[in-house]
Short mmCIF file of C-alpha atoms in Angstrom, two decimals:
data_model
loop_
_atom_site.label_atom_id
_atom_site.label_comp_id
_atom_site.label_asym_id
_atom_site.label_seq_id
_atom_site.Cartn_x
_atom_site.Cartn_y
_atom_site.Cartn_z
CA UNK X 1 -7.51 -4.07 -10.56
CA UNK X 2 -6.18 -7.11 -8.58
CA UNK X 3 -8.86 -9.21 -10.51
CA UNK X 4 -7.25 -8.03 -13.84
CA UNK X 5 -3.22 -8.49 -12.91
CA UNK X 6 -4.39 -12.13 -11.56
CA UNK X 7 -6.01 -12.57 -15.17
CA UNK X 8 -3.26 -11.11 -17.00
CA UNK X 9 -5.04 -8.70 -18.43
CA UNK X 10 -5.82 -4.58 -18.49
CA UNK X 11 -2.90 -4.15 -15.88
CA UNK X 12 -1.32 -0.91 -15.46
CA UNK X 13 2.73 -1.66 -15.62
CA UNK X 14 4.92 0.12 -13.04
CA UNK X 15 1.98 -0.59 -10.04
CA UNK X 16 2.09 -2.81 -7.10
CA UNK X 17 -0.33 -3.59 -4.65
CA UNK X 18 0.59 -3.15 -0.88
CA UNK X 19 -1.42 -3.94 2.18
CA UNK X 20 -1.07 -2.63 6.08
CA UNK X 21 -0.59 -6.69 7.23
CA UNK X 22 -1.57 -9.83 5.75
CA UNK X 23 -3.58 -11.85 5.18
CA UNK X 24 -6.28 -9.74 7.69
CA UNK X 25 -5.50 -6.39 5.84
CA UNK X 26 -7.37 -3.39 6.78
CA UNK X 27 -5.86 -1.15 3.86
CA UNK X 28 -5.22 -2.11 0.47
CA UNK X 29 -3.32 0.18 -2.06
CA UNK X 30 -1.88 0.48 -5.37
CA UNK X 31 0.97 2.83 -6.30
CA UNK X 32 3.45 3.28 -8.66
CA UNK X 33 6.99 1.60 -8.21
CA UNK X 34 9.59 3.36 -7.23
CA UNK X 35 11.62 4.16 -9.90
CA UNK X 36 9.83 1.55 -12.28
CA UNK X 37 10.97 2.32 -16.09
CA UNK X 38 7.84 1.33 -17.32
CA UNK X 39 5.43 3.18 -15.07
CA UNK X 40 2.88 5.44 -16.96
CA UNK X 41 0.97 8.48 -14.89
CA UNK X 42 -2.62 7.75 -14.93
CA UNK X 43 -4.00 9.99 -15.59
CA UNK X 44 -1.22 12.44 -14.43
CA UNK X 45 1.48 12.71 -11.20
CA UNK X 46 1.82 9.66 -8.84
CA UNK X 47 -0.90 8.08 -8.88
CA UNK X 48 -2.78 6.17 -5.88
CA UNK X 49 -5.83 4.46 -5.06
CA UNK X 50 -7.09 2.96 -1.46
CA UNK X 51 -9.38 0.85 -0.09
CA UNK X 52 -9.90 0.93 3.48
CA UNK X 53 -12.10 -1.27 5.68
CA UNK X 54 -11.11 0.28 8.82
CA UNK X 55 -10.23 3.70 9.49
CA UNK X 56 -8.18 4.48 12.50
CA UNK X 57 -6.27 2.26 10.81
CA UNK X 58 -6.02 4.37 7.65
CA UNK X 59 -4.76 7.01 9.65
CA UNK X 60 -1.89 5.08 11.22
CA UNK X 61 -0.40 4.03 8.21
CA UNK X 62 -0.51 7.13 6.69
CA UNK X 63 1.60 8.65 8.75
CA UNK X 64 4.20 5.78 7.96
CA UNK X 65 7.14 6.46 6.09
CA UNK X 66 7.28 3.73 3.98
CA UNK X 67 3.38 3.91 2.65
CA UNK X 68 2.81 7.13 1.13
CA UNK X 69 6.57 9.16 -0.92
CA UNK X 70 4.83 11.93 0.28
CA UNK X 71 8.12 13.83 -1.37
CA UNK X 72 6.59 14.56 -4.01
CA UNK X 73 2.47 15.80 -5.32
CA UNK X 74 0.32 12.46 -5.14
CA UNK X 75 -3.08 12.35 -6.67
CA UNK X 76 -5.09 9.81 -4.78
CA UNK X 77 -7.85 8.44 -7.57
CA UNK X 78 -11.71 7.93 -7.05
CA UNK X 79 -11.10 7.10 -2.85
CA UNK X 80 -14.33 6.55 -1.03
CA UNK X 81 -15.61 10.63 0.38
CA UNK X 82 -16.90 10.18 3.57
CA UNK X 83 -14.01 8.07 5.33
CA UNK X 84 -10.78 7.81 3.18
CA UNK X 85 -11.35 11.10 1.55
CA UNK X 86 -11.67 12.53 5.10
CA UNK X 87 -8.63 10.41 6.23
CA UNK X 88 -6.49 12.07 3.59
CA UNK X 89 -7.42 16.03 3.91
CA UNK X 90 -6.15 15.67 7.42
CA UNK X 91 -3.11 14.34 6.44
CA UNK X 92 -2.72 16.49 3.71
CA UNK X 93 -3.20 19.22 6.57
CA UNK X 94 -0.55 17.95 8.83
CA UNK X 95 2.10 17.73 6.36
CA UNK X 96 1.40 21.43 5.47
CA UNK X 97 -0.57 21.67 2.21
CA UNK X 98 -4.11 21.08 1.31
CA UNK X 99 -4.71 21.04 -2.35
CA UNK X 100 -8.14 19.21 -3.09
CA UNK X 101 -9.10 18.61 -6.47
CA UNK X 102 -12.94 19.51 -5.91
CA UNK X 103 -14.75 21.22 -4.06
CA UNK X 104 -15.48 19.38 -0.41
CA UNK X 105 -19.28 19.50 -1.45
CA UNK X 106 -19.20 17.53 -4.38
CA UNK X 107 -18.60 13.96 -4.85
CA UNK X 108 -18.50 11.31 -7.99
CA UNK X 109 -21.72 9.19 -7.89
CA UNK X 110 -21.05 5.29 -8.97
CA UNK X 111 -23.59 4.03 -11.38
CA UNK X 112 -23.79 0.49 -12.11
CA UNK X 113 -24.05 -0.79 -15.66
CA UNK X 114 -24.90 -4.43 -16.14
CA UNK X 115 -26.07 -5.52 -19.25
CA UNK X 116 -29.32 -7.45 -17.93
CA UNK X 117 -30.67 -4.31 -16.84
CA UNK X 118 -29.81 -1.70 -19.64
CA UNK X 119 -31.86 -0.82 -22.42
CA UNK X 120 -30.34 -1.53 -25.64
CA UNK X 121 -29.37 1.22 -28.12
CA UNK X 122 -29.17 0.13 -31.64
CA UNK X 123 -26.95 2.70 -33.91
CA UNK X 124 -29.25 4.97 -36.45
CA UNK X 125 -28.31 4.87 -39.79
CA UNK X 126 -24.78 6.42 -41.17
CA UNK X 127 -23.15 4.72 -37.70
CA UNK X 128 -21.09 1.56 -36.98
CA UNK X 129 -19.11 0.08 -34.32
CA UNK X 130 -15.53 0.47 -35.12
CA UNK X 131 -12.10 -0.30 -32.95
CA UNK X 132 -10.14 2.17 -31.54
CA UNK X 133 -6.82 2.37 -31.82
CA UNK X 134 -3.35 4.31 -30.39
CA UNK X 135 -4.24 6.58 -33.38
CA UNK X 136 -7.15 7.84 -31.91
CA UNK X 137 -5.50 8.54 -28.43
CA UNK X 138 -4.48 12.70 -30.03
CA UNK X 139 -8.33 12.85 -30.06
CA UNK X 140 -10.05 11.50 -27.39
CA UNK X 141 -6.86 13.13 -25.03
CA UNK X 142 -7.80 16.65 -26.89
CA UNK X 143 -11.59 15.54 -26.42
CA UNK X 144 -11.35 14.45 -22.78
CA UNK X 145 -12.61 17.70 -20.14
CA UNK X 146 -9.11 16.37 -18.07
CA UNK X 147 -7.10 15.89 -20.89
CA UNK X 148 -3.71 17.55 -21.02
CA UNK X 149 -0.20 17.06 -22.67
CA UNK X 150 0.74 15.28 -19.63
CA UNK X 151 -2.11 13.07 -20.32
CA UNK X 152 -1.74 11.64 -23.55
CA UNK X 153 0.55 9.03 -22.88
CA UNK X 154 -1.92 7.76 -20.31
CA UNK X 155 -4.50 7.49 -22.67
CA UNK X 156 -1.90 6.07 -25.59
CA UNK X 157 -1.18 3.07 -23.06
CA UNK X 158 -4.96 2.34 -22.66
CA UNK X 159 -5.60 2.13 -26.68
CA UNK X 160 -2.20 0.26 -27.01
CA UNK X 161 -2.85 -2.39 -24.52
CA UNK X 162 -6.35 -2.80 -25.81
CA UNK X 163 -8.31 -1.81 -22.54
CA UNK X 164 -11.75 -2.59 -23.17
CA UNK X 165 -13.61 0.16 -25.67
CA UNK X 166 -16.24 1.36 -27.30
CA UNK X 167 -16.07 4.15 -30.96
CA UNK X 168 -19.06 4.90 -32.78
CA UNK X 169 -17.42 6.26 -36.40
CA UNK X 170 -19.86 7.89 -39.36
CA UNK X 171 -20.29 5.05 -41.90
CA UNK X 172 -17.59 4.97 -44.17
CA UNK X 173 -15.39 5.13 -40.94
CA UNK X 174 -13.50 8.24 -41.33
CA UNK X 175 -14.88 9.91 -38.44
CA UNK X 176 -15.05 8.79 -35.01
CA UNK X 177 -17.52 10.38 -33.24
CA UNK X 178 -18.24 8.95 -29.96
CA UNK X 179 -16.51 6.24 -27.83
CA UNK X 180 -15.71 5.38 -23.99
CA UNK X 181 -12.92 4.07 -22.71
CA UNK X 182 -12.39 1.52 -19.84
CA UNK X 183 -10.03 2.93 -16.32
CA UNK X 184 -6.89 1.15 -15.24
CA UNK X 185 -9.48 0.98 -11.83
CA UNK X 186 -11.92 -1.53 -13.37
CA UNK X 187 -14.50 1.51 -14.34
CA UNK X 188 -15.43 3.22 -17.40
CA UNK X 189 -14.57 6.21 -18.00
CA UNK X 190 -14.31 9.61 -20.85
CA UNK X 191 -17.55 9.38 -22.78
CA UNK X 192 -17.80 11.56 -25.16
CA UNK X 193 -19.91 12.56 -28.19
CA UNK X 194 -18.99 15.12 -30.90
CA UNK X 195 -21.18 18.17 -30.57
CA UNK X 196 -22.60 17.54 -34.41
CA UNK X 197 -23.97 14.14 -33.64
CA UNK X 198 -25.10 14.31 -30.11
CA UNK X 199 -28.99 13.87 -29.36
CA UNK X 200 -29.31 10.58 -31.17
CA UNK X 201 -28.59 7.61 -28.94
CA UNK X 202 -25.00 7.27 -29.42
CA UNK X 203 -23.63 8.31 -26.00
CA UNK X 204 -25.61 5.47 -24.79
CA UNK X 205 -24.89 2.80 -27.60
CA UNK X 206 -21.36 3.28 -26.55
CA UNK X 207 -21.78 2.93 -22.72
CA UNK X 208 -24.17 -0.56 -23.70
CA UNK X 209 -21.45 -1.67 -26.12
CA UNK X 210 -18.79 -1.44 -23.65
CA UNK X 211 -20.28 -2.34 -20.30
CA UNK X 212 -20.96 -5.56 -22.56
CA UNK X 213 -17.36 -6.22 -23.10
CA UNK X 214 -16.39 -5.44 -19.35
CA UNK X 215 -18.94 -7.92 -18.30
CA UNK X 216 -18.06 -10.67 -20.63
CA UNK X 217 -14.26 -10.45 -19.48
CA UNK X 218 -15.74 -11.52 -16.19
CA UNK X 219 -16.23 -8.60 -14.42
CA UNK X 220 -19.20 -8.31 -11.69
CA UNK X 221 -20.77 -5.18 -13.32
CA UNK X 222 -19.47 -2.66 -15.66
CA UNK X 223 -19.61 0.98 -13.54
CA UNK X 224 -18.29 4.50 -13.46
CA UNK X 225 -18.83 7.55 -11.63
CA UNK X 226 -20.52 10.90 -12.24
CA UNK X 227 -19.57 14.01 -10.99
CA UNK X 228 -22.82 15.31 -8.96
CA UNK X 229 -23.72 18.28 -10.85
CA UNK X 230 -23.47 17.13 -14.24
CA UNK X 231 -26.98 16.58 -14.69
CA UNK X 232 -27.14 15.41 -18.99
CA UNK X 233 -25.02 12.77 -17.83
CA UNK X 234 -26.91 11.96 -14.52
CA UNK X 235 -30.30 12.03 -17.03
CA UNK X 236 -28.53 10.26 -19.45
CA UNK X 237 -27.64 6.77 -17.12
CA UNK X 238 -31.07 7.19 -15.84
CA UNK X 239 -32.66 6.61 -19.36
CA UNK X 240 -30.58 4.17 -19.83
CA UNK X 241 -31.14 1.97 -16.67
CA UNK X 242 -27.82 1.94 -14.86
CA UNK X 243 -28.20 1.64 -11.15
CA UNK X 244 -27.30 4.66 -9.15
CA UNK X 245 -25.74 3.81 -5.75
CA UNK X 246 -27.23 5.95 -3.52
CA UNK X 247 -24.29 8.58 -2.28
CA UNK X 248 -25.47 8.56 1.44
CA UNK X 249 -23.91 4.70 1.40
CA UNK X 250 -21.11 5.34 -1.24
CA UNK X 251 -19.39 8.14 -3.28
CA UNK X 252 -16.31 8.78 -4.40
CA UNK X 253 -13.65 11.71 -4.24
CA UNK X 254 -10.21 12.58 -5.90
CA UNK X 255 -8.05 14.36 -4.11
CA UNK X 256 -4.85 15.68 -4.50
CA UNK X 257 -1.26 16.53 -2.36
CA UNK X 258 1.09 19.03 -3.29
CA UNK X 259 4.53 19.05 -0.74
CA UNK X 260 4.91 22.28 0.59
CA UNK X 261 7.95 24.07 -0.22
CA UNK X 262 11.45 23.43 1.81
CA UNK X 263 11.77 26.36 4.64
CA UNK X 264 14.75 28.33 4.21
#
């Protein structure tokens, strides 16, 4: 994310980036401005991610007032499970309210997608490549397992500020019928084929396609996570040779905070 503001590009408007101290910082977050105009919900409430290298310290800063409006619900995106995840249930439990967004056994597994070690999917025949556009966003929001009304606009700000993509549409390009979309976070995210056309390579011609483009716009690695039990998508990075980070070292979690309501 930091990467992408410094470059001008794929930023998220409305979001700033605050640290415990600096420059030896031992949490690092982006959250919305207060206030900010311009600020768009990704995907939905106020939105937060952290990165924490040590985690006492975590703790203490959670707990100060100026950190974390905890006024008001706050969905904290894609945090690391074992430590911040952890960090933020007890929190959540001292304010009152507990509202977590999974189940506490399962986790998002990262894959890594670098284009020197996938296997290339050309298109079959009756496919091309096409761009997608704020047109599409009705779609892919209706599409998308999270989608909801509250989403769209999250997902018309990607296609309008032309995030990184990938749409597979049927040959005369009326149809789009698979694409993937690139996270505010640095990850890809949403793949999705239609139902008629699935079991023919295009769910992974789309992931190639795009972890291509994140690659080439300087990025390390293209990578996204997988929930743990969805097991066609787990087979599906596997066959096409994205590196699983092993979730004993590193998983992910999203959680979410809900105030409790006022005492009378």
């Amino acid at each position: 994310m930091i990467r992408n503001r410094l470059n001008g590009r794929c930023d998220w408007p409305g979001t700033e980036f605050v640290v415990d101290r600096y420059p030896e910082y031992s949490v690092l977050m982006c959250r919305p401005v207060k206030n900010h105009p311009n600020y768009v919900c990704w995907p939905r409430a106020y939105c937060v991610t952290l990165f924490c290298r040590n985690l006492e310290r975590l703790e203490d800063v959670l707990r100060e007032d100026d950190f974390v409006d905890w006024t008001q619900r706050v969905a904290f995106f894609a945090v690391e499970k074992k430590s911040v995840s952890t960090a933020l249930l007890k929190r959540f439990h001292e304010l009152g309210s507990i509202e977590p967004m999974w189940e506490s056994d399962h986790c998002g597994i990262v894959h890594l997608l670098h284009p020197s070690h996938l296997v290339k999917s050309e298109l079959p025949e009756g496919f091309r490549f096409g761009e997608l556009l704020e047109a599409h966003a009705e779609q892919i929001n209706r599409e998308w397992k999270y989608g909801t009304p509250d989403s769209l606009p999250f997902v018309q700000t990607v296609l309008r500020n032309k995030f990184p993509s990938s749409g597979i549409f049927t040959s005369d390009g009326s149809r789009l019928v698979a694409y993937i979309l690139y996270m505010t976070d640095g990850s890809m995210f949403n793949g999705y084929v239609d139902p008629e056309f699935r079991y023919r390579g295009l769910y992974q011609a789309v992931n190639y396609d795009l972890a291509c483009k994140v690659v080439a716009l300087g990025q390390p690695s293209a990578f996204l996570y997988v929930i743990e039990d969805n097991e066609a998508s787990l087979r599906s990075y596997a066959k096409l040779g994205a590196k699983r980070v092993d979730p004993a070292e590193w998983c992910v979690d999203w959680q979410s905070f809900t105030p409790p309501p006022p005492v009378e």
